Coordinates of C-alpha atoms and ligand atoms in Angstrom, one line a residue:
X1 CA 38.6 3.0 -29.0
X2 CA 41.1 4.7 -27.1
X3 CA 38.5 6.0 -24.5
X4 CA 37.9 2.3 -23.2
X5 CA 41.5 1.4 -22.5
X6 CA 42.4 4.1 -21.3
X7 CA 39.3 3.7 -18.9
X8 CA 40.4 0.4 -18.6
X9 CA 43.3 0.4 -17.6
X10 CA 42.1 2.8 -14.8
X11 CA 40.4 0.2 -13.6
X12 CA 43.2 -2.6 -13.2
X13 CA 45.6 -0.1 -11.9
X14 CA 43.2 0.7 -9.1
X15 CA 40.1 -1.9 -9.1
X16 CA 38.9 -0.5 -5.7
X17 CA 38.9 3.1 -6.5
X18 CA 35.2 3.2 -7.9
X19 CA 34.6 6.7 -7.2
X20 CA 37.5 7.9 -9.1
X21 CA 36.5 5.3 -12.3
X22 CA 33.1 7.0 -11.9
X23 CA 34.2 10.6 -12.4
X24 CA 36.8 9.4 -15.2
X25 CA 34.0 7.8 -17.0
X26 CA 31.3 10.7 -17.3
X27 CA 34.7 13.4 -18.5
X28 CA 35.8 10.7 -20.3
X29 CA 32.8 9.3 -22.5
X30 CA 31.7 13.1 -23.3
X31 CA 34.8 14.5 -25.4
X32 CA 34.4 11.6 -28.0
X33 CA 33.8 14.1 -30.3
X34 CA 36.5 16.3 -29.1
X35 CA 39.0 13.6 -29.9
X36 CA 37.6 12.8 -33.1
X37 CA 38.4 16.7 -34.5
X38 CA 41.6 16.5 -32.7
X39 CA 43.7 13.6 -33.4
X40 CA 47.1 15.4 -31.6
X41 CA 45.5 14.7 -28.6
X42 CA 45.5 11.0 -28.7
X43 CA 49.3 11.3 -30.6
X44 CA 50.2 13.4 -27.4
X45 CA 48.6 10.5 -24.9
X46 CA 46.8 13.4 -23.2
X47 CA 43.9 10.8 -21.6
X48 CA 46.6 8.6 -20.2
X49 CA 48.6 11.5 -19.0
X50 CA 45.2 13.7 -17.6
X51 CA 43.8 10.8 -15.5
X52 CA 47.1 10.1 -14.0
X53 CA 47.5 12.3 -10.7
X54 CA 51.3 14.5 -10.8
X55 CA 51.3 13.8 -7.6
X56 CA 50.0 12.3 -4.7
X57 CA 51.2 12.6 -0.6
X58 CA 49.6 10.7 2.0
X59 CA 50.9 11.2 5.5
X60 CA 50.7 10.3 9.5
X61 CA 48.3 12.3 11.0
X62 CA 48.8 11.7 15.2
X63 CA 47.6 14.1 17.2
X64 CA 46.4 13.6 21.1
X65 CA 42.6 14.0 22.4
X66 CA 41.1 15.6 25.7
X67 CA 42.1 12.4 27.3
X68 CA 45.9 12.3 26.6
X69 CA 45.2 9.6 24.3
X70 CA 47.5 9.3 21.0
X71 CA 45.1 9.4 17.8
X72 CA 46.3 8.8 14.5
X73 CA 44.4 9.7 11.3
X74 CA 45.6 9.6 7.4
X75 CA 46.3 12.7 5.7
X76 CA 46.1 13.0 1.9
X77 CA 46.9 15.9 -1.1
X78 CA 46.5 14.9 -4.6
X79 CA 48.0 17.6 -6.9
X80 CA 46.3 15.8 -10.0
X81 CA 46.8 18.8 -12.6
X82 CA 48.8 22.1 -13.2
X83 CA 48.9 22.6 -16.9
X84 CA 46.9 26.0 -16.1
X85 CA 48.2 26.9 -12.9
X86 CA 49.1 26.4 -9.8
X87 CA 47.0 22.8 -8.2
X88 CA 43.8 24.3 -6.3
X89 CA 41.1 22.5 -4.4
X90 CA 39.8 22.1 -1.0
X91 CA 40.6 20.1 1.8
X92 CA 37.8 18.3 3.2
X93 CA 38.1 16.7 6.7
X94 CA 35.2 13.7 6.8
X95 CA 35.4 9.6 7.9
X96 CA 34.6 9.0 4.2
X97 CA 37.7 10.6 2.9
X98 CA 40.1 8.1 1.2
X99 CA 42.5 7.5 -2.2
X100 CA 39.9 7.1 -4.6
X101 CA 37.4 9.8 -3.2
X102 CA 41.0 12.0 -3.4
X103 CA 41.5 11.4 -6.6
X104 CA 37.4 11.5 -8.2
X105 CA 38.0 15.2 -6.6
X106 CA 40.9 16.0 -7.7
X107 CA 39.7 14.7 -11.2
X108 CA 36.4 17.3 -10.9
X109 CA 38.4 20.2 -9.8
X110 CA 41.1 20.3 -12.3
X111 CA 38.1 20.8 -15.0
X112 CA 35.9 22.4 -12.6
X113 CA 39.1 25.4 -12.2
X114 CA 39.4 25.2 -16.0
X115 CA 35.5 26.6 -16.3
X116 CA 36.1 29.3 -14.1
X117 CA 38.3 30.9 -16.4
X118 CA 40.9 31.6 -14.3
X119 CA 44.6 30.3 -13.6
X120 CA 44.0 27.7 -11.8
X121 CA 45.3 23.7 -11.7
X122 CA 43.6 21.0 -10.3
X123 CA 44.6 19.2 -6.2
X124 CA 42.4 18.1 -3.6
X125 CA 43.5 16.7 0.3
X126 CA 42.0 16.1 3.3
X127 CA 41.6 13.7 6.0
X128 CA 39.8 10.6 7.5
X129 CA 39.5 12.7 10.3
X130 CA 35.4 12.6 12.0
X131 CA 34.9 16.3 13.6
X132 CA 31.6 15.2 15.1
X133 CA 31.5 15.2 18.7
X134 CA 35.4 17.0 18.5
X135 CA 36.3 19.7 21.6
X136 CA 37.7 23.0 20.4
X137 CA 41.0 22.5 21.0
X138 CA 41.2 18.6 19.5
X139 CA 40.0 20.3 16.3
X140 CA 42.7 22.2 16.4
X141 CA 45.2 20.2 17.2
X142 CA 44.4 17.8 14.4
X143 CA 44.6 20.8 12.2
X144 CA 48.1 21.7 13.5
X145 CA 49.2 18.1 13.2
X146 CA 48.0 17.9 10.0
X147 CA 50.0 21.2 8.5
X148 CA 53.1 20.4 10.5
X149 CA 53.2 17.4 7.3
X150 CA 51.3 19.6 4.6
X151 CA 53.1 22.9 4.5
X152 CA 56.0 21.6 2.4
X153 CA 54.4 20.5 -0.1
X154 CA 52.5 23.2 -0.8
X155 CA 52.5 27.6 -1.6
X156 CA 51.3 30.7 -3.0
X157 CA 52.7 29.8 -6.2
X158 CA 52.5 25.8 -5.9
X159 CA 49.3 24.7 -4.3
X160 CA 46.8 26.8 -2.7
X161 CA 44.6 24.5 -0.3
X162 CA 40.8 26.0 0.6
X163 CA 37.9 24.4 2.8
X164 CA 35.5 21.7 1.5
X165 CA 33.5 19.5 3.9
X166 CA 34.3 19.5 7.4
X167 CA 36.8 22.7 6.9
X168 CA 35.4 26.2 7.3
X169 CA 36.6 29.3 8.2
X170 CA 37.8 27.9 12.0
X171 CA 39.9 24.7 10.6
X172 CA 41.2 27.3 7.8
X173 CA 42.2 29.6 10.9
X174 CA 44.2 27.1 12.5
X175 CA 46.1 25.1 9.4
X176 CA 47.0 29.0 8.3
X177 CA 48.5 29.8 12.0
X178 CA 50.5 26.6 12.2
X179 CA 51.7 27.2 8.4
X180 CA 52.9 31.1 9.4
X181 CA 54.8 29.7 12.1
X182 CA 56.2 27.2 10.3
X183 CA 57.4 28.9 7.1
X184 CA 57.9 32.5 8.8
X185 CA 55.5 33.5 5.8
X186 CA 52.3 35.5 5.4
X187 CA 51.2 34.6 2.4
X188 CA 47.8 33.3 0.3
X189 CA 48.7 29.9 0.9
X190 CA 45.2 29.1 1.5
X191 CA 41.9 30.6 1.0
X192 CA 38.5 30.9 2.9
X193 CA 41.0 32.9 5.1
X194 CA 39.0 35.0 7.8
X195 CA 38.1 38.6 6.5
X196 CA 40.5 40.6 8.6
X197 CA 44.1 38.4 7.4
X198 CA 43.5 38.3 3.9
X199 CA 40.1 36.2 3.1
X200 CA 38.1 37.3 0.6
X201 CA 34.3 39.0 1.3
X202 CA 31.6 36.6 -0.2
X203 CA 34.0 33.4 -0.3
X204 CA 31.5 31.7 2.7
X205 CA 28.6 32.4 0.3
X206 CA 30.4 32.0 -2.9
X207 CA 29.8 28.3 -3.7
X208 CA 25.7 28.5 -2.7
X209 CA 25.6 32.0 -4.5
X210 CA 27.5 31.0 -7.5
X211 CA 25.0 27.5 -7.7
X212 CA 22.1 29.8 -7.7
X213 CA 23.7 32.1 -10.8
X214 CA 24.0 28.9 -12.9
X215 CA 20.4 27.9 -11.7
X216 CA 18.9 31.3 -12.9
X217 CA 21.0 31.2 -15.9
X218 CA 19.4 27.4 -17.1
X219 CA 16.0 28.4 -16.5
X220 CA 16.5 31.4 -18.6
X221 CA 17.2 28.9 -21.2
X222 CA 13.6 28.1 -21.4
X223 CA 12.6 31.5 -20.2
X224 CA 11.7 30.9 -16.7
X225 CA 12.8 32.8 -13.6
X226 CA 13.9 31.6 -10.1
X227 CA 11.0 33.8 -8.3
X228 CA 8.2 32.0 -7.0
X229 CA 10.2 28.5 -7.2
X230 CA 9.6 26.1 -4.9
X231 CA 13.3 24.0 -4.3
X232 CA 14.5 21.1 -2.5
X233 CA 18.0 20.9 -1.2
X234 CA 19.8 18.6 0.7
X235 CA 22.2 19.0 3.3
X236 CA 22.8 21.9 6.0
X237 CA 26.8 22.7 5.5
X238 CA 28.2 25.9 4.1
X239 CA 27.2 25.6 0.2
X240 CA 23.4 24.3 1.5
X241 CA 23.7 27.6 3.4
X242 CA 24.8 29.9 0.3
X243 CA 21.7 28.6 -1.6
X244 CA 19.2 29.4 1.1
X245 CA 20.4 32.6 1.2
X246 CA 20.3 33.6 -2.6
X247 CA 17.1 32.1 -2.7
X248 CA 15.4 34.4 -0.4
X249 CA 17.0 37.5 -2.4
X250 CA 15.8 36.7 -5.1
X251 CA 12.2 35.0 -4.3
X252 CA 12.4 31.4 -4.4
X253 CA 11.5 29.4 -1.4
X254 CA 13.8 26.5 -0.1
X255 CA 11.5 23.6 1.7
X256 CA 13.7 21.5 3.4
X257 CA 17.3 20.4 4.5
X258 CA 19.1 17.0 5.0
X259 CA 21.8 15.7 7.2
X260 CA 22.6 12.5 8.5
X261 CA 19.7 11.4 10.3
X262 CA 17.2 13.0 7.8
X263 CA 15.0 15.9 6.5
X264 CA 12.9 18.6 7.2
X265 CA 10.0 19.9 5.3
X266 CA 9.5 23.8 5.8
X267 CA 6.3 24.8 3.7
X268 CA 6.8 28.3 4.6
X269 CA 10.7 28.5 3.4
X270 CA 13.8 28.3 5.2
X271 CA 14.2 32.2 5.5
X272 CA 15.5 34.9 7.8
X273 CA 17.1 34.0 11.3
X274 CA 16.4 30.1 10.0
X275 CA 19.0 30.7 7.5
X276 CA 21.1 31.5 10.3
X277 CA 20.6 28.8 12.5
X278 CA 21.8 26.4 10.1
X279 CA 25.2 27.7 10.5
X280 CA 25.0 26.9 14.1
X281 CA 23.5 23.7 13.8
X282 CA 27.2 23.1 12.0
X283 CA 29.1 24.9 14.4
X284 CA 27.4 22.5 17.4
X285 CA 29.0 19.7 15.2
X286 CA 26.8 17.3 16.3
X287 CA 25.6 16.7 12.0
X288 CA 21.8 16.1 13.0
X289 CA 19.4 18.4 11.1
X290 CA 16.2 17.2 13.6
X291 CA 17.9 20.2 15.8
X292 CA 15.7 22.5 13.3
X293 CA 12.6 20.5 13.0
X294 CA 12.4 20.6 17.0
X295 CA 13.0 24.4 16.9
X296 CA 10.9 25.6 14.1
X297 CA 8.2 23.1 14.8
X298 CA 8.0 21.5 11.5
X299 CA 8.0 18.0 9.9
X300 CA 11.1 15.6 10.5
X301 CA 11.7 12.4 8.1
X302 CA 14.3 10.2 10.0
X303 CA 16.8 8.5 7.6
X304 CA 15.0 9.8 5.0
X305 CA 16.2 11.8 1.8
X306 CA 14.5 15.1 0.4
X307 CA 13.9 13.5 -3.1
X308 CA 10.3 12.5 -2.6
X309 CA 9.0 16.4 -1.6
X310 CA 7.3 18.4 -4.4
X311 CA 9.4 20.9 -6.2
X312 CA 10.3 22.8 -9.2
X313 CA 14.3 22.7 -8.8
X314 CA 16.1 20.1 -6.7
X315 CA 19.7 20.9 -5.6
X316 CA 21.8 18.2 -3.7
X317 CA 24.2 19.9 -1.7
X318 CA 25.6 17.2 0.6
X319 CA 28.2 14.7 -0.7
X320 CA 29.1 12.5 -3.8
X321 CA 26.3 10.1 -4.8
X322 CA 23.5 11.2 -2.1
X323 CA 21.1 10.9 -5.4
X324 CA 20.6 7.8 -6.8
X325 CA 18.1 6.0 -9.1
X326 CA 15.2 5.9 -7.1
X327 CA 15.3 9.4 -6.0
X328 CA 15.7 10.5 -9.9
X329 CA 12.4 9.0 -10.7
X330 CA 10.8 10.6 -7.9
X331 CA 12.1 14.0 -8.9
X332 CA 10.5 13.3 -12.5
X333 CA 7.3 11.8 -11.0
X334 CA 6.8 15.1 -9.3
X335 CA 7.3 16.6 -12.2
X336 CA 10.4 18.5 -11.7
X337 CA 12.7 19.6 -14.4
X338 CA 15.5 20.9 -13.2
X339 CA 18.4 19.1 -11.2
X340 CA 21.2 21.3 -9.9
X341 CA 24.2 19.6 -8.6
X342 CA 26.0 21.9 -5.4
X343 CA 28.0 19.0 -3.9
X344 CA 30.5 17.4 -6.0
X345 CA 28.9 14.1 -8.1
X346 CA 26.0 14.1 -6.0
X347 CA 24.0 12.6 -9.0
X348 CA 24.8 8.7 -9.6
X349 CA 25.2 8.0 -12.9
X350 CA 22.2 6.0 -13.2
X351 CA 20.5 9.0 -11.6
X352 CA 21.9 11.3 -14.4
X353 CA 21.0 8.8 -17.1
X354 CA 17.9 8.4 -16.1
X355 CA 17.3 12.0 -15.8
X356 CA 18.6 12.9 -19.1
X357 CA 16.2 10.4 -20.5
X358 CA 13.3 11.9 -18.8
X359 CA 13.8 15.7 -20.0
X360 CA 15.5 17.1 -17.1
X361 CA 18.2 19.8 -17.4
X362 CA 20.6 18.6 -15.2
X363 CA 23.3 21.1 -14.0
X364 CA 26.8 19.2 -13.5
X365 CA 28.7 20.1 -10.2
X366 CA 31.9 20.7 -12.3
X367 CA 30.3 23.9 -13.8
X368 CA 27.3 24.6 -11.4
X369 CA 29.3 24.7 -8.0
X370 CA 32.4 27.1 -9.7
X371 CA 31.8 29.5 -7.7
X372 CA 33.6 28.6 -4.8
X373 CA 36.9 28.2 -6.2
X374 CA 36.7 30.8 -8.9
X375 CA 36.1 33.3 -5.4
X376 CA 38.7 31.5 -3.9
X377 CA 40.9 32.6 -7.1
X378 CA 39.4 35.8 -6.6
X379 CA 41.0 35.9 -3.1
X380 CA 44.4 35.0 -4.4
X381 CA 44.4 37.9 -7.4
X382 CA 43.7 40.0 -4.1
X383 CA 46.0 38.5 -1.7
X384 CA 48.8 38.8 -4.2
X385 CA 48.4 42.8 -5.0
X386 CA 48.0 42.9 -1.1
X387 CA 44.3 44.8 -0.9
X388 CA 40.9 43.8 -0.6
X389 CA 37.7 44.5 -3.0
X390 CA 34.3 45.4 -1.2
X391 CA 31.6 42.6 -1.4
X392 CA 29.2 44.3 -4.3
X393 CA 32.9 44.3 -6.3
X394 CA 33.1 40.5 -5.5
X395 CA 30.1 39.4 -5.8
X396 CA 29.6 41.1 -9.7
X397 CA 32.8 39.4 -10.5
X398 CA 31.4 35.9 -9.3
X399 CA 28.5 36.7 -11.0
X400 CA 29.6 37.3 -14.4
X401 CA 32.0 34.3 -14.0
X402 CA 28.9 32.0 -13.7
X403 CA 27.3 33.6 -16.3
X404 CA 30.0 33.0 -18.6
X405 CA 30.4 29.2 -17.5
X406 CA 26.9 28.5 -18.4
X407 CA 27.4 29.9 -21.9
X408 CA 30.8 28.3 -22.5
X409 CA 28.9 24.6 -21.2
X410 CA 26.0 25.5 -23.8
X411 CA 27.5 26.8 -26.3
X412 CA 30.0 24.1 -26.4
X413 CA 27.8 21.2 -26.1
X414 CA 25.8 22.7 -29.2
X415 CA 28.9 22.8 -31.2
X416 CA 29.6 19.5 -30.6
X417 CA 25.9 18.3 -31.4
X418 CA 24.6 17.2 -28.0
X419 CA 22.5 20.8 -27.3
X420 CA 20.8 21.7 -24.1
X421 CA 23.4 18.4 -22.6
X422 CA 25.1 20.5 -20.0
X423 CA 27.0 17.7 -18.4
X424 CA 28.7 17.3 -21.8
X425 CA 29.3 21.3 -22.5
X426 CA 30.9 21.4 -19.4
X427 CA 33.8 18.4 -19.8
X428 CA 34.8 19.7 -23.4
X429 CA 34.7 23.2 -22.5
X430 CA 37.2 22.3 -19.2
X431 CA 38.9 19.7 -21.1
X432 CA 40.1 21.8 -24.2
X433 CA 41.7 24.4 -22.2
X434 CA 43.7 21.8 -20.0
X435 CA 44.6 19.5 -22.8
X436 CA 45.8 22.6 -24.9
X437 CA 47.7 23.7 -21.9
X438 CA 49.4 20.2 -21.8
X439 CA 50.3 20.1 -25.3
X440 CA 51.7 23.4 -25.2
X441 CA 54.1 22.5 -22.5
X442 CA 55.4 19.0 -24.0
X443 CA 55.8 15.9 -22.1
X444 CA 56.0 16.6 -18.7
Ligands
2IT1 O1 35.0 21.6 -4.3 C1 35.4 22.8 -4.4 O2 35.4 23.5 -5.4 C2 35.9 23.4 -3.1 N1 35.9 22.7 -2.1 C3 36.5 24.8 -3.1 C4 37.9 24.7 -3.5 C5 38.7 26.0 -3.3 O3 39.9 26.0 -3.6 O4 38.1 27.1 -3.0

């Protein structure tokens, strides 16, 4: 079958990229039946051409620290797909960051920008680069460094870089001043842009707020409501953030938080001014959540995951594969039902399988976390009429788009005869629109 080798001969190309054979794998192995219906696909070699990248840059990022001394990180962009518009993804800045994470991201967010229903291709970049324990001013010369090599290669109308982990709205403030000064240019040549030069109201909130929307949206399925849910996230960073703060509007109480060296567990919710204080446990940049547990006065779990806590929804929010086997079979031993996935491929693929198996709902990243790039697209729409919508205008638009992604991923899986499998709704919904898109524009 032409899935295999072409999942194959992934593999030999890269053997060592196991990340990016990961995310190839799950898209691939759920548009079988997509294929079968649509044999010009396979004539057209769209697999072989879709998991091929149309680009990638990787670059010399040396920059000099507090001490004079000369650093030198690596700087990647992968513009993996722009059959449907212009490549779009983050850029995230963490010691983790290599080809193969690159390119499993890339991957997502070319089907990820599909769902959103807006024109958007697929790219991700970022660097090796470790922010914690970083001054000020070495953050931003690494950010300046790093643009002096990225603005060529990207635009308005070519690439639009955002923030992912390790860039928010400060690292987005420097790589856009250095970019301005460079090209001579004011443009939208990034998003997450601060509110008074052209960012967009709700983008810091959009990717928590937009998880949320898809959460309410799959327990309406079986006519449930968020209110009165108890839910158990992991991490601290912006899109951990987002869902602590949707929660409390709308009921539902979030128990703990992750980083690094741990978790919390909050029995009364993390709520009000705690909410808060999570975004300047991130700005301390020292990535330690026991910060909150010393604050608040509640429990701390060193080197520990949130998996084992009691809950009704559990939403990873930190970083690809923070969820593995064991911690699936925890969630279900505790009886919970519904896995939402914030970071991108937080679930293992055991973890998935095994949750599947077991009656869980399980949200896919792809579609779930949407909502930051479709309000990053949002900001681009209003960056390119030049004005700016108020944050009720935004936030109904992100709204609706979340809504409609959760129908297109159900609806699509039941036409296809796996219903109630979002994971699979979600790759043939963002497949189809990118493979038509390719065949539409011939071999290129
Ligand atoms: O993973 C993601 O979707 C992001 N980091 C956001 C990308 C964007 O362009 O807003």
């Amino acid at each position: 079958m032409v899935i295999e080798q072409v999942i194959e001969k992934v593999k030999n190309r890269d053997p060592d990229q196991k990340e990016f054979h990961q995310a190839v794998w799950e898209v691939l192995e759920s548009i079988e039946p997509v294929l079968k219906k649509n044999p010009q696909y396979m004539k057209a070699k769209i697999l072989e051409r879709i998991v091929e990248p149309e680009r990638q840059i990787m670059f010399r990022v040396p920059w000099t620290d507090d001490k004079g001394e000369v650093q030198v990180n690596r700087g990647f962009r992968v513009q993996f797909n722009s059959a449907i518009g212009p490549y779009k993804g983050g850029l995230r800045f963490h010691p983790s960051v290599n080809l193969s994470t690159m390119k499993f991201l890339g991957f997502e967010q070319t089907f990820k920008n599909s769902l959103t229903g807006l024109p958007m291709g697929g790219g991700k970049g970022g660097s090796d680069f470790n922010a914690t324990g970083k001054s000020e001013s070495e953050v931003m010369r690494f950010c300046q460094s790093f643009m002096m090599e990225l603005y060529r290669h990207i635009g308005p109308d070519t690439d639009v870089p955002a923030g992912d982990i390790g860039v928010g709205g400060r690292e987005i403030g420097y790589l856009f001043g250095m970019y301005k000064k460079l090209q001579n240019e004011f443009t939208g040549v990034l998003t997450g842009k601060g509110r008074n030069w052209g960012g967009s109201l709700i983008r810091p909130e959009a990717t928590g707020f937009g998880v949320v929307y898809y959460t309410q949206e799959m327990l309406r399925t079986d006519n449930l409501d968020i209110k009165g849910k108890t839910i158990a996230i992991s991490g601290f960073g912006n899109v951990a953030w987002g869902v602590a703060k949707k929660c409390e509007m709308l009921g539902a109480k979030v128990v703990t938080l992750s980083g690094p060296d741990g978790y919390i567990y909050d029995e009364n919710g993390v709520t009000g001014a705690k909410v808060d204080y999570m975004l300047q446990i991130r700005a301390s940049g020292n990535d330690c959540i026991k910060d909150y547990a010393d604050k608040y006065d509640v429990p701390f779990f060193p080197g520990e995951r949130p998996w084992s806590v009691k809950c009704d929804i559990a939403i990873p929010c930190a970083i690809q594969n923070e969820l593995g086997l064991d911690d699936a079979k925890k969630i279900i031993d505790n009886g919970c039902k519904y896995v939402t996935e914030a970071a991108n491929m937080p679930c293992t693929a055991e973890a998935v399988e095994y949750l599947l198996k077991n009656g869980a709902m399980v949200a896919p990243a792809k579609a779930a976390n949407a909502g930051g790039v479709a309000t990053s697209g949002l900001e681009m729409s209003q960056n390119s009429m030049r004005l700016s919508w108020n944050a009720e205008e935004v936030d109904t638009r992100l709204h609706q788009i979340m809504v409609n992604i959760y129908k297109n991923c159900y609806d699509s899986a039941e036409k296809y005869g796996h219903k109630g499998n979002l994971i699979v709704g979600a790759n043939i919904a963002g497949f189809v629109k990118v493979a038509d898109a390719m065949l539409e524009q011939g071999i290129v």
